[in-house]
mmCIF file of C-alpha atoms in Angstrom:
data_model
loop_
_atom_site.group_PDB
_atom_site.id
_atom_site.type_symbol
_atom_site.label_atom_id
_atom_site.label_comp_id
_atom_site.label_asym_id
_atom_site.label_seq_id
_atom_site.Cartn_x
_atom_site.Cartn_y
_atom_site.Cartn_z
ATOM 1 C CA UNK A 1328 -114.243 123.283 -49.016
ATOM 2 C CA UNK A 1329 -112.590 125.919 -51.181
ATOM 3 C CA UNK A 1330 -109.309 125.098 -52.924
ATOM 4 C CA UNK A 1331 -107.395 127.026 -50.262
ATOM 5 C CA UNK A 1332 -109.150 125.439 -47.287
ATOM 6 C CA UNK A 1333 -108.722 121.974 -48.785
ATOM 7 C CA UNK A 1334 -104.988 122.567 -49.224
ATOM 8 C CA UNK A 1335 -104.600 123.812 -45.654
ATOM 9 C CA UNK A 1336 -106.537 120.802 -44.373
ATOM 10 C CA UNK A 1337 -104.203 118.438 -46.242
ATOM 11 C CA UNK A 1338 -101.166 120.240 -44.815
ATOM 12 C CA UNK A 1339 -102.569 119.890 -41.313
ATOM 13 C CA UNK A 1340 -103.373 116.212 -41.817
ATOM 14 C CA UNK A 1341 -99.882 115.495 -43.161
ATOM 15 C CA UNK A 1342 -98.316 117.099 -40.087
ATOM 16 C CA UNK A 1343 -100.533 115.050 -37.770
ATOM 17 C CA UNK A 1344 -99.774 111.819 -39.642
ATOM 18 C CA UNK A 1345 -96.050 112.553 -39.486
ATOM 19 C CA UNK A 1346 -96.231 112.974 -35.716
ATOM 20 C CA UNK A 1347 -98.184 109.745 -35.312
ATOM 21 C CA UNK A 1348 -96.209 107.465 -37.618
ATOM 22 C CA UNK A 1349 -93.422 107.905 -40.157
ATOM 23 C CA UNK A 1350 -93.340 105.969 -43.415
ATOM 24 C CA UNK A 1351 -90.661 103.286 -43.807
ATOM 25 C CA UNK A 1352 -87.695 103.747 -46.144
ATOM 26 C CA UNK A 1353 -89.183 101.139 -48.481
ATOM 27 C CA UNK A 1354 -92.516 102.980 -48.627
ATOM 28 C CA UNK A 1355 -90.807 106.313 -49.292
ATOM 29 C CA UNK A 1356 -88.695 104.784 -52.076
ATOM 30 C CA UNK A 1357 -91.813 103.334 -53.694
ATOM 31 C CA UNK A 1358 -93.615 106.684 -53.516
ATOM 32 C CA UNK A 1359 -90.634 108.427 -55.114
ATOM 33 C CA UNK A 1360 -90.534 105.946 -57.997
ATOM 34 C CA UNK A 1361 -94.258 106.431 -58.576
ATOM 35 C CA UNK A 1362 -93.969 110.217 -58.553
ATOM 36 C CA UNK A 1363 -90.911 110.125 -60.805
ATOM 37 C CA UNK A 1364 -92.643 107.965 -63.426
ATOM 38 C CA UNK A 1365 -95.793 110.079 -63.322
ATOM 39 C CA UNK A 1366 -93.777 113.273 -63.812
ATOM 40 C CA UNK A 1367 -92.697 111.931 -67.220
ATOM 41 C CA UNK A 1368 -96.369 111.767 -68.221
ATOM 42 C CA UNK A 1369 -97.005 115.402 -67.373
ATOM 43 C CA UNK A 1370 -97.031 117.203 -70.716
ATOM 44 C CA UNK A 1371 -96.630 120.950 -70.834
ATOM 45 C CA UNK A 1372 -99.851 122.662 -71.826
ATOM 46 C CA UNK A 1373 -101.398 119.388 -72.901
ATOM 47 C CA UNK A 1374 -102.241 116.289 -70.905
ATOM 48 C CA UNK A 1375 -101.325 115.669 -67.317
ATOM 49 C CA UNK A 1376 -100.668 112.352 -65.634
ATOM 50 C CA UNK A 1377 -103.712 110.106 -65.355
ATOM 51 C CA UNK A 1378 -104.818 111.396 -68.814
ATOM 52 C CA UNK A 1379 -106.550 114.491 -67.461
ATOM 53 C CA UNK A 1380 -106.923 117.052 -70.288
ATOM 54 C CA UNK A 1381 -105.948 120.700 -69.969
ATOM 55 C CA UNK A 1382 -106.874 122.923 -72.902
ATOM 56 C CA UNK A 1383 -104.006 125.417 -72.615
ATOM 57 C CA UNK A 1384 -102.735 124.890 -76.177
ATOM 58 C CA UNK A 1385 -105.047 127.521 -77.638
ATOM 59 C CA UNK A 1386 -103.233 130.196 -75.636
ATOM 60 C CA UNK A 1387 -99.673 129.102 -76.248
ATOM 61 C CA UNK A 1388 -97.957 131.767 -78.303
ATOM 62 C CA UNK A 1389 -95.286 130.632 -80.710
ATOM 63 C CA UNK A 1390 -92.143 132.254 -79.343
ATOM 64 C CA UNK A 1391 -89.045 132.593 -81.474
ATOM 65 C CA UNK A 1392 -86.127 131.880 -79.148
ATOM 66 C CA UNK A 1393 -83.669 131.046 -81.943
ATOM 67 C CA UNK A 1394 -81.964 134.431 -81.544
ATOM 68 C CA UNK A 1395 -80.876 133.402 -78.034
ATOM 69 C CA UNK A 1396 -79.373 129.990 -78.852
ATOM 70 C CA UNK A 1397 -76.725 128.661 -81.216
ATOM 71 C CA UNK A 1398 -78.092 125.117 -81.396
ATOM 72 C CA UNK A 1399 -81.636 125.089 -82.877
ATOM 73 C CA UNK A 1400 -82.237 121.660 -81.380
ATOM 74 C CA UNK A 1401 -81.408 122.834 -77.869
ATOM 75 C CA UNK A 1402 -84.155 122.309 -75.326
ATOM 76 C CA UNK A 1403 -85.357 120.277 -72.372
ATOM 77 C CA UNK A 1404 -85.452 116.496 -72.649
ATOM 78 C CA UNK A 1405 -86.855 114.131 -70.024
ATOM 79 C CA UNK A 1406 -84.097 112.364 -68.097
ATOM 80 C CA UNK A 1407 -85.537 108.974 -69.152
ATOM 81 C CA UNK A 1408 -87.756 107.518 -71.820
ATOM 82 C CA UNK A 1409 -91.374 106.913 -71.027
ATOM 83 C CA UNK A 1410 -92.269 103.304 -70.456
ATOM 84 C CA UNK A 1411 -88.882 102.307 -69.053
ATOM 85 C CA UNK A 1412 -89.127 100.039 -66.021
ATOM 86 C CA UNK A 1413 -85.941 101.164 -64.308
ATOM 87 C CA UNK A 1414 -85.529 104.922 -64.421
ATOM 88 C CA UNK A 1415 -82.173 106.411 -63.361
ATOM 89 C CA UNK A 1416 -82.079 107.987 -59.912
ATOM 90 C CA UNK A 1417 -79.658 110.580 -58.564
ATOM 91 C CA UNK A 1418 -79.434 109.822 -54.848
ATOM 92 C CA UNK A 1419 -79.026 113.147 -53.080
ATOM 93 C CA UNK A 1420 -77.192 111.681 -50.098
ATOM 94 C CA UNK A 1421 -74.402 110.557 -52.468
ATOM 95 C CA UNK A 1422 -73.875 114.058 -53.813
ATOM 96 C CA UNK A 1423 -75.501 117.057 -52.164
ATOM 97 C CA UNK A 1424 -75.149 120.774 -52.747
ATOM 98 C CA UNK A 1425 -74.295 121.408 -49.087
ATOM 99 C CA UNK A 1426 -71.632 118.699 -48.713
ATOM 100 C CA UNK A 1427 -70.155 118.435 -52.195
ATOM 101 C CA UNK A 1428 -71.336 120.910 -54.825
ATOM 102 C CA UNK A 1429 -70.824 124.038 -52.724
ATOM 103 C CA UNK A 1430 -67.133 123.383 -51.993
ATOM 104 C CA UNK A 1431 -66.335 122.291 -55.564
ATOM 105 C CA UNK A 1432 -67.907 125.305 -57.257
ATOM 106 C CA UNK A 1433 -66.128 127.585 -54.792
ATOM 107 C CA UNK A 1434 -62.875 125.905 -55.770
ATOM 108 C CA UNK A 1435 -63.576 126.414 -59.462
ATOM 109 C CA UNK A 1436 -64.763 130.009 -59.148
ATOM 110 C CA UNK A 1437 -63.808 131.839 -55.968
ATOM 111 C CA UNK A 1438 -66.756 132.862 -53.736
ATOM 112 C CA UNK A 1439 -69.447 131.953 -56.298
ATOM 113 C CA UNK A 1440 -70.530 129.091 -54.033
ATOM 114 C CA UNK A 1441 -71.374 131.541 -51.237
ATOM 115 C CA UNK A 1442 -73.436 133.704 -53.593
ATOM 116 C CA UNK A 1443 -75.348 130.729 -55.004
ATOM 117 C CA UNK A 1444 -75.921 129.240 -51.571
ATOM 118 C CA UNK A 1445 -77.272 132.537 -50.252
ATOM 119 C CA UNK A 1446 -79.622 132.753 -53.246
ATOM 120 C CA UNK A 1447 -80.898 129.192 -52.793
ATOM 121 C CA UNK A 1448 -81.480 129.654 -49.066
ATOM 122 C CA UNK A 1449 -83.142 133.052 -49.416
ATOM 123 C CA UNK A 1450 -85.702 131.833 -51.979
ATOM 124 C CA UNK A 1451 -86.329 128.525 -50.197
ATOM 125 C CA UNK A 1452 -86.911 130.197 -46.814
ATOM 126 C CA UNK A 1453 -88.853 133.192 -48.148
ATOM 127 C CA UNK A 1454 -92.311 133.352 -46.581
ATOM 128 C CA UNK A 1455 -94.795 135.865 -45.230
ATOM 129 C CA UNK A 1456 -96.320 133.086 -43.096
ATOM 130 C CA UNK A 1457 -99.547 133.603 -45.006
ATOM 131 C CA UNK A 1458 -101.742 131.629 -47.383
ATOM 132 C CA UNK A 1459 -104.078 134.041 -49.178
ATOM 133 C CA UNK A 1460 -106.146 135.637 -46.384
ATOM 134 C CA UNK A 1461 -104.860 133.303 -43.651
ATOM 135 C CA UNK A 1462 -102.023 134.513 -41.432
ATOM 136 C CA UNK A 1463 -99.520 132.771 -39.120
ATOM 137 C CA UNK A 1464 -99.338 129.717 -41.400
ATOM 138 C CA UNK A 1465 -96.239 127.523 -41.505
ATOM 139 C CA UNK A 1466 -95.691 126.939 -45.238
ATOM 140 C CA UNK A 1467 -92.531 124.829 -44.850
ATOM 141 C CA UNK A 1468 -94.267 121.613 -45.933
ATOM 142 C CA UNK A 1469 -95.631 123.229 -49.079
ATOM 143 C CA UNK A 1470 -92.361 124.912 -50.042
ATOM 144 C CA UNK A 1471 -90.475 121.653 -49.567
ATOM 145 C CA UNK A 1472 -92.997 119.791 -51.755
ATOM 146 C CA UNK A 1473 -92.566 122.326 -54.584
ATOM 147 C CA UNK A 1474 -88.758 122.235 -54.411
ATOM 148 C CA UNK A 1475 -88.521 118.454 -54.146
ATOM 149 C CA UNK A 1476 -91.018 117.884 -56.968
ATOM 150 C CA UNK A 1477 -88.777 119.798 -59.368
ATOM 151 C CA UNK A 1478 -85.815 117.678 -58.285
ATOM 152 C CA UNK A 1479 -87.977 114.564 -58.629
ATOM 153 C CA UNK A 1480 -88.706 115.514 -62.257
ATOM 154 C CA UNK A 1481 -84.930 115.529 -62.755
ATOM 155 C CA UNK A 1482 -84.582 112.110 -61.094
ATOM 156 C CA UNK A 1483 -83.115 113.402 -57.807
ATOM 157 C CA UNK A 1484 -84.287 111.613 -54.670
ATOM 158 C CA UNK A 1485 -83.947 112.572 -50.988
ATOM 159 C CA UNK A 1486 -84.067 109.469 -48.789
ATOM 160 C CA UNK A 1487 -85.445 111.388 -45.816
ATOM 161 C CA UNK A 1488 -88.395 112.876 -47.718
ATOM 162 C CA UNK A 1489 -91.824 111.272 -48.099
ATOM 163 C CA UNK A 1490 -92.928 111.896 -51.699
ATOM 164 C CA UNK A 1491 -96.477 111.067 -50.723
ATOM 165 C CA UNK A 1492 -96.600 114.704 -49.588
ATOM 166 C CA UNK A 1493 -96.044 115.881 -53.168
ATOM 167 C CA UNK A 1494 -99.024 113.965 -54.461
ATOM 168 C CA UNK A 1495 -101.257 115.279 -51.687
ATOM 169 C CA UNK A 1496 -100.223 118.932 -51.827
ATOM 170 C CA UNK A 1497 -99.707 119.586 -55.541
ATOM 171 C CA UNK A 1498 -102.841 119.205 -57.644
ATOM 172 C CA UNK A 1499 -102.615 118.125 -61.259
ATOM 173 C CA UNK A 1500 -103.019 121.553 -62.851
ATOM 174 C CA UNK A 1501 -100.187 122.827 -60.641
ATOM 175 C CA UNK A 1502 -97.944 119.953 -61.753
ATOM 176 C CA UNK A 1503 -98.577 120.892 -65.380
ATOM 177 C CA UNK A 1504 -97.703 124.496 -64.551
ATOM 178 C CA UNK A 1505 -94.534 123.433 -62.696
ATOM 179 C CA UNK A 1506 -93.277 121.328 -65.594
ATOM 180 C CA UNK A 1507 -94.042 124.077 -68.102
ATOM 181 C CA UNK A 1508 -92.297 126.822 -66.126
ATOM 182 C CA UNK A 1509 -89.353 124.595 -65.248
ATOM 183 C CA UNK A 1510 -88.815 122.815 -68.561
ATOM 184 C CA UNK A 1511 -90.574 124.850 -71.256
ATOM 185 C CA UNK A 1512 -90.830 128.426 -69.896
ATOM 186 C CA UNK A 1513 -91.552 129.880 -73.348
ATOM 187 C CA UNK A 1514 -94.868 127.967 -73.361
ATOM 188 C CA UNK A 1515 -96.165 129.445 -70.126
ATOM 189 C CA UNK A 1516 -99.456 131.321 -70.476
ATOM 190 C CA UNK A 1517 -101.487 133.553 -68.214
ATOM 191 C CA UNK A 1518 -104.306 131.029 -68.297
ATOM 192 C CA UNK A 1519 -101.994 128.389 -66.854
ATOM 193 C CA UNK A 1520 -100.857 130.853 -64.189
ATOM 194 C CA UNK A 1521 -104.473 131.618 -63.290
ATOM 195 C CA UNK A 1522 -105.523 127.959 -63.257
ATOM 196 C CA UNK A 1523 -103.998 127.059 -59.893
ATOM 197 C CA UNK A 1524 -104.315 128.512 -56.384
ATOM 198 C CA UNK A 1525 -106.947 131.015 -57.533
ATOM 199 C CA UNK A 1526 -107.377 132.453 -54.035
ATOM 200 C CA UNK A 1527 -103.676 133.135 -53.490
ATOM 201 C CA UNK A 1528 -102.037 136.547 -53.802
ATOM 202 C CA UNK A 1529 -99.881 137.308 -56.838
ATOM 203 C CA UNK A 1530 -96.861 137.767 -54.562
ATOM 204 C CA UNK A 1531 -97.304 134.201 -53.290
ATOM 205 C CA UNK A 1532 -97.587 132.782 -56.805
ATOM 206 C CA UNK A 1533 -94.534 134.749 -57.937
ATOM 207 C CA UNK A 1534 -92.664 133.170 -55.026
ATOM 208 C CA UNK A 1535 -93.642 129.775 -56.452
ATOM 209 C CA UNK A 1536 -91.971 130.765 -59.739
ATOM 210 C CA UNK A 1537 -88.801 131.826 -57.925
ATOM 211 C CA UNK A 1538 -88.735 128.561 -55.992
ATOM 212 C CA UNK A 1539 -89.161 126.505 -59.174
ATOM 213 C CA UNK A 1540 -86.344 128.303 -60.960
ATOM 214 C CA UNK A 1541 -83.901 127.969 -58.069
ATOM 215 C CA UNK A 1542 -84.763 124.275 -57.673
ATOM 216 C CA UNK A 1543 -84.092 123.745 -61.374
ATOM 217 C CA UNK A 1544 -80.775 125.611 -61.208
ATOM 218 C CA UNK A 1545 -79.635 123.564 -58.224
ATOM 219 C CA UNK A 1546 -80.633 120.300 -59.943
ATOM 220 C CA UNK A 1547 -78.645 121.237 -63.051
ATOM 221 C CA UNK A 1548 -75.645 122.240 -60.944
ATOM 222 C CA UNK A 1549 -75.740 118.942 -59.047
ATOM 223 C CA UNK A 1550 -75.546 116.916 -62.250
ATOM 224 C CA UNK A 1551 -72.788 119.098 -63.719
ATOM 225 C CA UNK A 1552 -70.699 119.261 -60.543
ATOM 226 C CA UNK A 1553 -71.039 115.528 -59.913
ATOM 227 C CA UNK A 1554 -69.719 114.877 -63.424
ATOM 228 C CA UNK A 1555 -66.764 117.237 -62.796
ATOM 229 C CA UNK A 1556 -66.043 115.528 -59.470
ATOM 230 C CA UNK A 1557 -65.959 112.113 -61.158
ATOM 231 C CA UNK A 1558 -63.646 113.456 -63.848
ATOM 232 C CA UNK A 1559 -61.257 114.950 -61.280
ATOM 233 C CA UNK A 1560 -61.127 111.738 -59.253
#
């Protein structure tokens, strides 16, 4: 099977399995913890989880971003140290964008919540119902896996989501690309962009980038707004 056909087959199988039997809460929690720990091992442009090498370093261009920041040490840091047994988890049902963050940010800055919410929804729901040359394809499962994987990298867990879907739908090279774009965008190279979903249209892959960026923004907002909420109460 080609990469595209294999991905579509996995999507179909996941849908059939979901209709037959749903995973227990305990199983879903275990799968999240596994995915969360493995995401810490994914190194941008270097080595992915399971020690699979990716030789992207030769194309990484040294980018001077110092002109855009005041703190030279500013940059992404993993939410936990590698090797820790008990990694912190942000339980989404305790503080969600829809039920908590949206109303607070609207209170702090009039109407900005509506604009952000519209942006999140538009990018998340954007689809041509296509996958490369295939038409009339429901891509909801794939879009949800991409969005939730970014949140998983930031330690955010949704109790009603089976993270086994992430591991089945997102291949290792794509996970490296996701972490690079989300956490170290200045290291992104064309070779990395070309390394995944080779049969997909550029418009579809650009949509992936938009989805990753909006997922990251929402994750950052959730942490910040939760901290403000705790301070106010």
